[in-house]
Structure formats: structure tokens, C-alpha cells
Coordinates of C-alpha atoms in Angstrom, one line a residue:
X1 CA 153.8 19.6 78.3
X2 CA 154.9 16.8 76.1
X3 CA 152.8 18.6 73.3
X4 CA 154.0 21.4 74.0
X5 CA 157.6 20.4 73.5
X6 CA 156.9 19.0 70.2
X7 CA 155.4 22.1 68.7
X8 CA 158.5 24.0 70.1
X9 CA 161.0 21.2 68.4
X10 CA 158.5 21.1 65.0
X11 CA 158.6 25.2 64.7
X12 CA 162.5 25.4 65.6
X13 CA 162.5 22.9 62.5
X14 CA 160.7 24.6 60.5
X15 CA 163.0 27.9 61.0
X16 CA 166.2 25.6 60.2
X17 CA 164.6 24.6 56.9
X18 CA 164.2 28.1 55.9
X19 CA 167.6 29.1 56.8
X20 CA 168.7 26.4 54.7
X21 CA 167.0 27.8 51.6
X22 CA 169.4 30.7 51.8
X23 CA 172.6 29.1 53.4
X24 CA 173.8 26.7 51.1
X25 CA 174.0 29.0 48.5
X26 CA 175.8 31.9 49.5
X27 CA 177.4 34.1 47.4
X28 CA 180.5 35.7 48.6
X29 CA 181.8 38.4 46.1
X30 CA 185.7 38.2 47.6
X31 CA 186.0 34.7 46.5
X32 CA 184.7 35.2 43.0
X33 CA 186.7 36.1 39.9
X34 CA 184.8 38.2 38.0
X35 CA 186.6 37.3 35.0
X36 CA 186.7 33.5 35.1
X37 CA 183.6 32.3 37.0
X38 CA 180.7 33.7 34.8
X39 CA 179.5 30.2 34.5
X40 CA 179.4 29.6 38.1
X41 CA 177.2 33.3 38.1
X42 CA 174.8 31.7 35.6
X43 CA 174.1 28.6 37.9
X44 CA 173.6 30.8 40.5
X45 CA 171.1 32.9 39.2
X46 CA 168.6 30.3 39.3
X47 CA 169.4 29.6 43.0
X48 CA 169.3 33.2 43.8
X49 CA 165.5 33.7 42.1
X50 CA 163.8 30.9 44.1
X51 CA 165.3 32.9 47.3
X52 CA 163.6 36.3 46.1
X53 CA 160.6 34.4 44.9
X54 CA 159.9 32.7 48.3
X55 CA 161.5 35.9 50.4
X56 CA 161.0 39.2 48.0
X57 CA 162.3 41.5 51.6
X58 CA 165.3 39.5 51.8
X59 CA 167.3 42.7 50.4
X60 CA 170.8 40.2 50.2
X61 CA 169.1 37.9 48.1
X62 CA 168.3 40.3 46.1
X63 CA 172.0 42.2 46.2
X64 CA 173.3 38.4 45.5
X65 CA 170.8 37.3 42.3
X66 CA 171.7 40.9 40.9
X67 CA 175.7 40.3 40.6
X68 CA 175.4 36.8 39.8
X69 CA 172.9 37.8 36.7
X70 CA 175.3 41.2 36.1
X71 CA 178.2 39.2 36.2
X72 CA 176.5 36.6 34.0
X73 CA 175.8 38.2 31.7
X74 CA 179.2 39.4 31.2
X75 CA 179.2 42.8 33.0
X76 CA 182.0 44.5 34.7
X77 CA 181.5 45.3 37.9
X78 CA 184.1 47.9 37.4
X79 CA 181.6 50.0 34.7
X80 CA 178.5 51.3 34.9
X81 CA 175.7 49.9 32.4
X82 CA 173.6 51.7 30.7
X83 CA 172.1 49.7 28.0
X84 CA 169.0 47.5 28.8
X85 CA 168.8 45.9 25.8
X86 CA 172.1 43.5 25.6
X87 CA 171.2 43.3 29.6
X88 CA 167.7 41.8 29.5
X89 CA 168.2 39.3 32.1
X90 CA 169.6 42.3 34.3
X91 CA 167.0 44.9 33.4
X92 CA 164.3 42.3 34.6
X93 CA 166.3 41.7 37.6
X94 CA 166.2 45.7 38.6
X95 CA 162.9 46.0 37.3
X96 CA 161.2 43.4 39.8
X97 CA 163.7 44.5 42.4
X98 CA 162.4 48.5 41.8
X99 CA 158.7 46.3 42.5
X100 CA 159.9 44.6 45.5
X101 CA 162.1 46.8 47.2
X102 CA 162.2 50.3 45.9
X103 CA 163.5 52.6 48.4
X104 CA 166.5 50.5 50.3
X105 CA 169.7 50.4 50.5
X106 CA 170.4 47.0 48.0
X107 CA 167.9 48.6 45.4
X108 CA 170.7 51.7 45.2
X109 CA 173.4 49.9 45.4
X110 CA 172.3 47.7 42.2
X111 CA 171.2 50.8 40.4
X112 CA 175.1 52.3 41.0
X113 CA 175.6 49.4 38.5
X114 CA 173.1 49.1 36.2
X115 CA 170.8 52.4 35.4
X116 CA 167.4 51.7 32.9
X117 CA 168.2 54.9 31.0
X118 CA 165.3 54.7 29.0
X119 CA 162.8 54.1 32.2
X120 CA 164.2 55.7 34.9
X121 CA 166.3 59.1 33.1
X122 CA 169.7 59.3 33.2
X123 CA 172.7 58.1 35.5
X124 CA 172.4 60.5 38.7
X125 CA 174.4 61.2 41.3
X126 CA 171.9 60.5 43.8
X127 CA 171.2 56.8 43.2
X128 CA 174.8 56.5 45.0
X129 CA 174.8 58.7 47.7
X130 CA 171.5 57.6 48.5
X131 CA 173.0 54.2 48.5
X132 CA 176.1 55.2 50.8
X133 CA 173.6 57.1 53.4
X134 CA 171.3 54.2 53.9
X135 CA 174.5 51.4 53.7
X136 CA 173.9 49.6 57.6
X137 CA 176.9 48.4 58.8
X138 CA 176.5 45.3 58.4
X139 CA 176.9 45.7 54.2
X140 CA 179.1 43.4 52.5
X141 CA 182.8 44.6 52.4
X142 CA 183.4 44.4 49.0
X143 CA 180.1 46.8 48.1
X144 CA 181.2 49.3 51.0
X145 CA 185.0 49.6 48.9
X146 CA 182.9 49.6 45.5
X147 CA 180.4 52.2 46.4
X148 CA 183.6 54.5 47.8
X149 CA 185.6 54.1 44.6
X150 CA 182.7 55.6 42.5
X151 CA 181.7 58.1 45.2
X152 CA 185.5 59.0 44.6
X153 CA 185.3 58.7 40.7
X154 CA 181.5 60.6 40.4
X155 CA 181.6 63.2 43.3
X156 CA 185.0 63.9 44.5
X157 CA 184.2 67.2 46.0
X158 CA 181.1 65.5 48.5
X159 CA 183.4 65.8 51.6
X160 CA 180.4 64.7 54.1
X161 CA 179.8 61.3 52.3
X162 CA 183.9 60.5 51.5
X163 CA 184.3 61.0 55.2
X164 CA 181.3 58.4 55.9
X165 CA 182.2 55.8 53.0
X166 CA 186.0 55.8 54.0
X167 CA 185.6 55.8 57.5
X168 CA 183.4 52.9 57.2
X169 CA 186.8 51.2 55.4
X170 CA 189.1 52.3 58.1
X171 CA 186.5 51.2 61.3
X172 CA 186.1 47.7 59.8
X173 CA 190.1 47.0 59.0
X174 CA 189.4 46.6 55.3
X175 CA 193.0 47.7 54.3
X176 CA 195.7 46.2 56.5
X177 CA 197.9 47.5 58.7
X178 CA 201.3 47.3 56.9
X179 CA 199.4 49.0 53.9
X180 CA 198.4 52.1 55.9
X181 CA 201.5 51.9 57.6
X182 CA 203.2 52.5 54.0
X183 CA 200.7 55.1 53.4
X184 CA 201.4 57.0 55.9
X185 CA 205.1 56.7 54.9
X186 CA 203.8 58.2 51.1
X187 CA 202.1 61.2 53.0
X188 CA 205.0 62.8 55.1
X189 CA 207.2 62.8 52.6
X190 CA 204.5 65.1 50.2
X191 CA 205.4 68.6 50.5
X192 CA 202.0 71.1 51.2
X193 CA 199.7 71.0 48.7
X194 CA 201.0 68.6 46.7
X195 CA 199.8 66.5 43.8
X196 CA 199.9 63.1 44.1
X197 CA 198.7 60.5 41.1
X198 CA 198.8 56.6 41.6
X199 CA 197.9 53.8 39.5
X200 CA 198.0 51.1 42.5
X201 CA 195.5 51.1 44.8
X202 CA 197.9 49.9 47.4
X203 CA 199.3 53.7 47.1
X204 CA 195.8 55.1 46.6
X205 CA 193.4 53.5 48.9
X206 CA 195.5 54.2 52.4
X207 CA 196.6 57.6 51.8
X208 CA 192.5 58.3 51.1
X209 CA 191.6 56.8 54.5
X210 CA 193.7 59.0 55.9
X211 CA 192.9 62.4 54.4
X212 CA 188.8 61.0 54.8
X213 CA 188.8 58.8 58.0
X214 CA 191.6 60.5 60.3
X215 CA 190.9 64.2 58.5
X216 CA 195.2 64.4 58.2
X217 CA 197.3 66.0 54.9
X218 CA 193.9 67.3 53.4
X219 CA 195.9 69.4 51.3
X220 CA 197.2 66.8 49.2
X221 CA 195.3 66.4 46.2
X222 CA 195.1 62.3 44.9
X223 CA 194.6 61.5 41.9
X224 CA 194.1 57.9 40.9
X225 CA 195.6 57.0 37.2
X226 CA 191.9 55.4 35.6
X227 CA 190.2 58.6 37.2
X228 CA 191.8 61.2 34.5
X229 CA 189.6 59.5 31.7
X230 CA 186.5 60.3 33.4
X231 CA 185.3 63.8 32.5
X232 CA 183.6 64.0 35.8
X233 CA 186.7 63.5 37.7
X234 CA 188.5 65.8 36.0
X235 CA 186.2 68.6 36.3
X236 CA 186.0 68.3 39.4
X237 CA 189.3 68.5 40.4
X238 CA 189.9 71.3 38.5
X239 CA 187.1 73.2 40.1
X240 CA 188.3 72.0 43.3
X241 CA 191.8 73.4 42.6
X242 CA 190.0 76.4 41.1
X243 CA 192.1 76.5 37.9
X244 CA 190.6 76.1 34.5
X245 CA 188.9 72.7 33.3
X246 CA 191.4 71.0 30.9
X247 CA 190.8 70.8 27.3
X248 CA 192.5 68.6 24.6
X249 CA 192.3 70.3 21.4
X250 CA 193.5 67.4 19.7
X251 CA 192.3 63.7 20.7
X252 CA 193.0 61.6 17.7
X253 CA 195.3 58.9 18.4
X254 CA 196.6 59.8 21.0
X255 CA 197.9 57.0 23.4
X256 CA 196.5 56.8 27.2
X257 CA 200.0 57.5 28.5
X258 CA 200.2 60.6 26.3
X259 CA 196.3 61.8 28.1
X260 CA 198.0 61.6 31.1
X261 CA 201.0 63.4 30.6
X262 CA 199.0 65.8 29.1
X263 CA 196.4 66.1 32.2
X264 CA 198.9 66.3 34.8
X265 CA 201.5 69.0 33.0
X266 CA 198.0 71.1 32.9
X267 CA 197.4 70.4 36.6
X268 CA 201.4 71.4 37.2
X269 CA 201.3 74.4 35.0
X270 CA 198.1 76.0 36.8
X271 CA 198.3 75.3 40.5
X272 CA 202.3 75.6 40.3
X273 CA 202.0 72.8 43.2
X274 CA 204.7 70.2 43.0
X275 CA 203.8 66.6 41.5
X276 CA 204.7 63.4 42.9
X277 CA 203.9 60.0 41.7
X278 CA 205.0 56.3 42.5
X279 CA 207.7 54.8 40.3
X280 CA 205.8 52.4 38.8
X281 CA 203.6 55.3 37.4
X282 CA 206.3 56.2 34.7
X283 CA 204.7 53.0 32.9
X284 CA 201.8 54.7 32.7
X285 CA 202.9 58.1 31.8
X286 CA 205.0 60.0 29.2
X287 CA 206.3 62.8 31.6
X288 CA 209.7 63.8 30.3
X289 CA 211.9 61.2 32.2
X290 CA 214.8 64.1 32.5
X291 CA 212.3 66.4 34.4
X292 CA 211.6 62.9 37.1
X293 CA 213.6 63.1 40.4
X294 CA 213.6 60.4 42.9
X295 CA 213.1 61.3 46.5
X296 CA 212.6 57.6 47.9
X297 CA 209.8 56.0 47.7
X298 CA 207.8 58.9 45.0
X299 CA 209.3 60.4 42.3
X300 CA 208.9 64.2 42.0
X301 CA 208.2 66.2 38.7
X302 CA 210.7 69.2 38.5
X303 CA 211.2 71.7 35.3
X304 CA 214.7 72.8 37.2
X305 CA 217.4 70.8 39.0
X306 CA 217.6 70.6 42.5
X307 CA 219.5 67.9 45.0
X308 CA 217.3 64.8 45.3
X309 CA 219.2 62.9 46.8
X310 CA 219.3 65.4 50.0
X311 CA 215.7 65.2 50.2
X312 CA 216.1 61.4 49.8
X313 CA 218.1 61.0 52.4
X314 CA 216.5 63.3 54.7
X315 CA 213.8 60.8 54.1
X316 CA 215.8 57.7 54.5
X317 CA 216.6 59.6 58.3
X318 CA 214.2 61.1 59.6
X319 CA 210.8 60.7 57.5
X320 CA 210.4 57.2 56.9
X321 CA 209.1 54.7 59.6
X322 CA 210.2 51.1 59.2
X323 CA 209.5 49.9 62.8
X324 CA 206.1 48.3 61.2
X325 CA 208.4 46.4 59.6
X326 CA 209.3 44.2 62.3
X327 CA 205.7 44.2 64.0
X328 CA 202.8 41.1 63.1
X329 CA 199.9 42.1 61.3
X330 CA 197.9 43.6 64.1
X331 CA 194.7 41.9 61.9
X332 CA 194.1 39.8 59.2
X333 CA 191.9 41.6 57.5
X334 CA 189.6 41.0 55.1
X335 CA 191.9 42.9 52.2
X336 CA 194.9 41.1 52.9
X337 CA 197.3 40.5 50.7
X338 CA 200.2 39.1 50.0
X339 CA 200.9 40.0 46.8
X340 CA 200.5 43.9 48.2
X341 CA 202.4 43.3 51.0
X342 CA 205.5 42.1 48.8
X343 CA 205.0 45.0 46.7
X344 CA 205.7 47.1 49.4
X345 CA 208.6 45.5 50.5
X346 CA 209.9 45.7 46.6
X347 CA 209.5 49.5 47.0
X348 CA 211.4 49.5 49.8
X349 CA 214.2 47.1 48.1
X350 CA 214.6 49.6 45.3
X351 CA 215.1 52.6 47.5
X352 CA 218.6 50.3 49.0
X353 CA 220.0 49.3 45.6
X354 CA 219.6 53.7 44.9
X355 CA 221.2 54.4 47.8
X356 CA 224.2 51.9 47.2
X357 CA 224.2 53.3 43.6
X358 CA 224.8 56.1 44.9
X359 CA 227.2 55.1 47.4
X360 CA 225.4 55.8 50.5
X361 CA 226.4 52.5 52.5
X362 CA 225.3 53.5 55.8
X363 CA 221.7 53.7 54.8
X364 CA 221.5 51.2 52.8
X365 CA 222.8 48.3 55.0
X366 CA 220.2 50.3 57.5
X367 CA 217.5 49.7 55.4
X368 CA 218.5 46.5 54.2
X369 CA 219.0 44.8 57.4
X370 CA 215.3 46.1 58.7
X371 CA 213.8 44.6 55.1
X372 CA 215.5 41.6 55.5
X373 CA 214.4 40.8 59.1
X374 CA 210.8 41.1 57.6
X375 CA 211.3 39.0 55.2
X376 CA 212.8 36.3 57.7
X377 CA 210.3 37.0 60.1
X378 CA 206.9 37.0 58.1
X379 CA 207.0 36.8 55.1
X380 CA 207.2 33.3 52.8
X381 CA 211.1 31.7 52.3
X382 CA 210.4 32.6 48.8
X383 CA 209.9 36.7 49.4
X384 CA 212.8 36.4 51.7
X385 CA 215.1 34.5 48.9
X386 CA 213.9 37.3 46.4
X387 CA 214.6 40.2 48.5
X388 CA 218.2 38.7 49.0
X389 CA 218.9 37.9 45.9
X390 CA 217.8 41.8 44.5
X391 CA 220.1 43.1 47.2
X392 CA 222.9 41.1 46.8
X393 CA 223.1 41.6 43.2
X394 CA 225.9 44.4 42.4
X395 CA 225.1 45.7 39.3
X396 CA 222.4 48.5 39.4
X397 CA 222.4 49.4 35.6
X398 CA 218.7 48.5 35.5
X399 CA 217.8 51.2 38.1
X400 CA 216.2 54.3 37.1
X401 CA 218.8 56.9 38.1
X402 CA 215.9 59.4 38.4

């Protein structure tokens, strides 16, 4: 018996020392800036290929020594790579990966990023839905929100696997609840069939879940700002809107706000379907500010006047729900943020100081007060002093009388 014991204590050991091979070097993606920690990648790499070396199944230790090389050696995790040759370190990586674990779910997801051109043909499609239909559930959150971002940019029209990918986001909480909230907000107050192009992800990324996960205001067509200088995108959305693909006759310097202008005047002038877009977005655009009309919290693309301010405040009424407002976070999720959350309570902020501009009191001490009370109640001093402070300041020459 008393042997017995000791073989049980020696083996239970012996499983504690290999867990410690892999645990005290775990590499969490969310923490990392991809920008400032490439020397923290490089010592990690190391780490990382004495895990695969002793383990070649463990599929995360693979998923982990492939960032920390990609990232390493100065990739973007935003981009995908193409060229092997100022990737060596990387192009080993995915070559002994390909050895170890060809067909699984890791092996895709690192091809999504980094695809041998020269080896293995060109970039395909199918390396990332094949990634997105094995994904098990337990996949890190930051790959899941990846891998739907460039199922979004690469195959916009896949309905089946958007619905997948995205309801993936929405099941696990991955974009909290005040954002969706505000999405929602963004959606009823789109007309049918509208157009609807964002540069925030804070604008994009709810009102996606929602079309994808919950399957409501399909109609509206998103459109995120980086997306128009991918040619895939593009034709794709025009196919899907069955008007003809866009074509710039003439590309030479030509600024990025100018491509866009350009892109979504074709969209407007072929589908006839009104264009919204968040305010921030006029930074990003050169749409003829005269032709911009403010409805609230989107600004609305019109070649003819018409009463905006109506339709604002129809909005301010009756569209709009700011009850969230006074709620807690129903989960801390593993997207939240701060900063997001006070950018939606600046969005809110503005729509009061166009209201008092415009002398609509009632509504904007409405709207005020139920800001306010959020800030108070939980948000940071700081937001709260900020919020005030925007408020109580009388002269509203600064805002955009769109």
C-alpha cells in the first residue's frame, strides 16, 4: 500500500513538472502590444520552441511560438504576409508546423497570417474558412475576433460562416454590453436598406453581431472605412448590391480621404440607398460637408434638403434608448473598455450641445441629466468632470452644424 502511494505521489509529480514546462510561459495576445513589445516576442520564441520540441501536438504552443516569431520579426498581425524571404524565422516556423500538425485548426489559423506563396500557391480563401469551421470553442478570444475581421474583409458574402464566427463573439460576451446597447441605438435609427460606413470598431463590431448573431436589420449594408482599399471587399459588395464594380480611372495621388469619397458617392449613385456614417467619419472622408445632415448620433448623406432636425428629434423621443445608461455592466468582458465606453458617452454629449444649439431645451436637459447620472454612477470622477464641463460650456461654435 505504502508503495503504492508513492508511485501515485511520484507520477502526480511528474504531471506537475510537465505542466510547468508550459505554464510559466504563457502567452496571452490581449496583454501584448504588438507595437512595443517585439523584444519581449523574441525572448519568447525560444521558450515557445522547447515547448513544441518536447510536445509537437500541443496545437497552443504552436499558435503561441508562431505570433511571438511573427510579431518578432516585425509583422503586423493586422496584414497578411506573403514574402518568405524577409520572414525566415516565420517560414521555418509554418514549415515544421505544416510537418507537425497539418490539418488542425492552429495550422490554419497561422496560415490566415502568413501564406509560403512560393510553396504552397497563392493566398486562398479556404485556409480561413477552414480555420473558422474547425475553431473549438475553447480558441483564444483574440484569434476568434481576428479570424472574423478577415472572414469580413476576404469573403463578405459567406453568410453561413459570418453567422458562425460572429455568433461565437456574441455567445462568449466579447463586446460588452453598453457597446451593443449603442449599437443597437445606430441600427433603428437606419432607414431600410441603408448604407452604413464606420471607421471605429466600437460602431462596426456591435451592429455586425447583430445583423450575424441575432439575424436582425440584414438589410443594412456595413461598410468598415480600411475595408474600401481592399479590392476584394469592394467587389464583393458591389456584387452583393448587384450594381457595377467601381473603377477609378485616375489613381495618381490621390489622398485616402478622396478614395473614399469617391467609393461611397459610387455606392450612393447606383443603389440610390441613403448613406449614413458616424461623425467622426467626416475625418476620414471628403464628402461635400453641405450635402452632411445630422440626425443624432449618424450623419446622413443627402443631394437635396430635407428637415433633420425632425428626424433628430424623432430620434431623441422615441428611437433612442438610454435606460442602459443607468444599468451596471451586466459582464466585464473580456473587450472592455474604457476608453470605448467614454467614446460613447462623448457621442451622446454632442447630440445635447446640437440640441441646445438649436434651442431644443427640453431634450437636452433630458439627455443631459441621463448622461450625467452615468457618469456619477460608473464611470471615473474624471469622465464625469469632462462630461460636465462639455455641457456646461455655452458656446457651441465648434459644433458641426451639419
Amino acid at each position: 500500500m505504502k508503495r503504492l502511494f508513492i508511485m501515485a505521489v511520484t507520477f502526480l509529480l511528474c504531471l506537475t513538472a510537465n505542466a510547468q514546462d508550459i505554464e510559466p510561459i504563457v502567452f496571452d495576445m490581449k496583454n501584448v502590444s504588438i507595437n512595443n513589445d517585439k523584444g519581449k516576442m523574441i525572448g519568447l520564441m525560444g521558450a515557445w520552441k522547447k515547448v513544441v520540441e518536447k510536445y509537437p501536438q500541443n496545437q497552443r504552443a504552436w499558435r503561441n511560438l508562431f505570433f511571438a516569431t511573427f510579431i518578432g520579426e516585425g509583422n503586423s498581425l493586422s496584414d497578411l504576409n506573403t514574402d518568405d524571404f524577409k520572414n525566415p524565422r516565420t517560414a521555418l516556423v509554418m514549415r515544421k508546423m505544416k510537418e507537425a500538425i497539418p490539418d488542425s485548426y492552429v495550422f490554419y489559423l497561422c496560415a490566415c497570417h502568413f501564406w509560403l506563396e512560393k510553396e504552397w500557391g497563392k493566398w486562398d480563401k479556404d485556409i480561413l474558412r477552414k480555420a473558422i469551421e474547425m475553431m473549438p470553442y475553447d480558441a483564444c478570444d483574440e484569434d476568434v475576433l481576428r479570424l472574423a475581421k478577415l472572414l469580413w474583409e476576404k469573403d463578405c458574402n459567406n453568410d453561413k460562416l459570418l453567422t458562425k464566427v460572429y455568433y461565437r463573439i456574441y455567445d462568449k460576451h466579447l463586446y460588452p454590453y453598453r457597446e451593443m446597447r449603442y449599437g443597437w441605438n445606430l441600427v433603428k435609427s437606419m432607414p431600410q436598406n441603408a448604407i452604413f460606413v464606420a471607421h471605429d470598431a466600437m460602431e462596426l463590431e456591435p451592429v455586425k453581431i447583430i445583423q450575424e448573431a441575432l439575424d436582425e436589420r440584414k438589410d443594412i449594408t456595413v461598410i468598415p472605412y480600411k475595408f474600401i482599399f481592399s479590392s476584394e471587399f469592394r467587389d464583393s459588395i458591389c456584387k452583393r448590391l448587384d450594381i457595377k464594380p467601381f473603377v477609378l480611372k485616375k489613381k495618381k495621388d490621390i489622398t485616402d480621404e478622396d478614395y473614399v469619397a469617391k467609393f461611397t458617392m459610387h455606392l450612393i449613385k447606383e443603389t440610390k440607398r441613403p448613406l449614413y456614417q458616424p461623425l467622426d467619419m467626416i475625418n476620414y472622408s471628403n464628402l461635400c460637408m453641405d450635402s452632411l445632415y445630422n440626425e443624432g448620433l449618424l450623419v446622413k448623406y443627402s443631394d437635396k434638403r430635407y428637415d433633420n432636425i425632425s428626424v433628430l428629434l424623432n430620434n431623441v423621443r422615441n428611437v433612442y434608448d438610454l435606460k442602459y445608461l443607468a444599468e451596471p455592466p451586466l459582464v466585464k468582458d473580456l473587450n472592455y473598455d474604457s476608453t470605448n465606453e467614454h467614446k460613447i458617452v462623448m457621442s451622446l454629449t454632442y447630440v445635447v450641445k446640437l440640441l441646445r444649439k438649436r434651442g431644443l431645451e427640453n431634450e437636452a436637459n433630458y439627455f443631459h441629466s441621463i448622461i450625467f447620472e452615468f457618469c456619477v454612477k460608473n464611470a471615473d470622477g474624471s469622465m464625469a468632470r469632462e462630461v460636465e464641463d462639455i455641457l456646461s460650456n455655452r458656446n457651441y461654435e465648434n459644433t458641426p452644424d451639419l
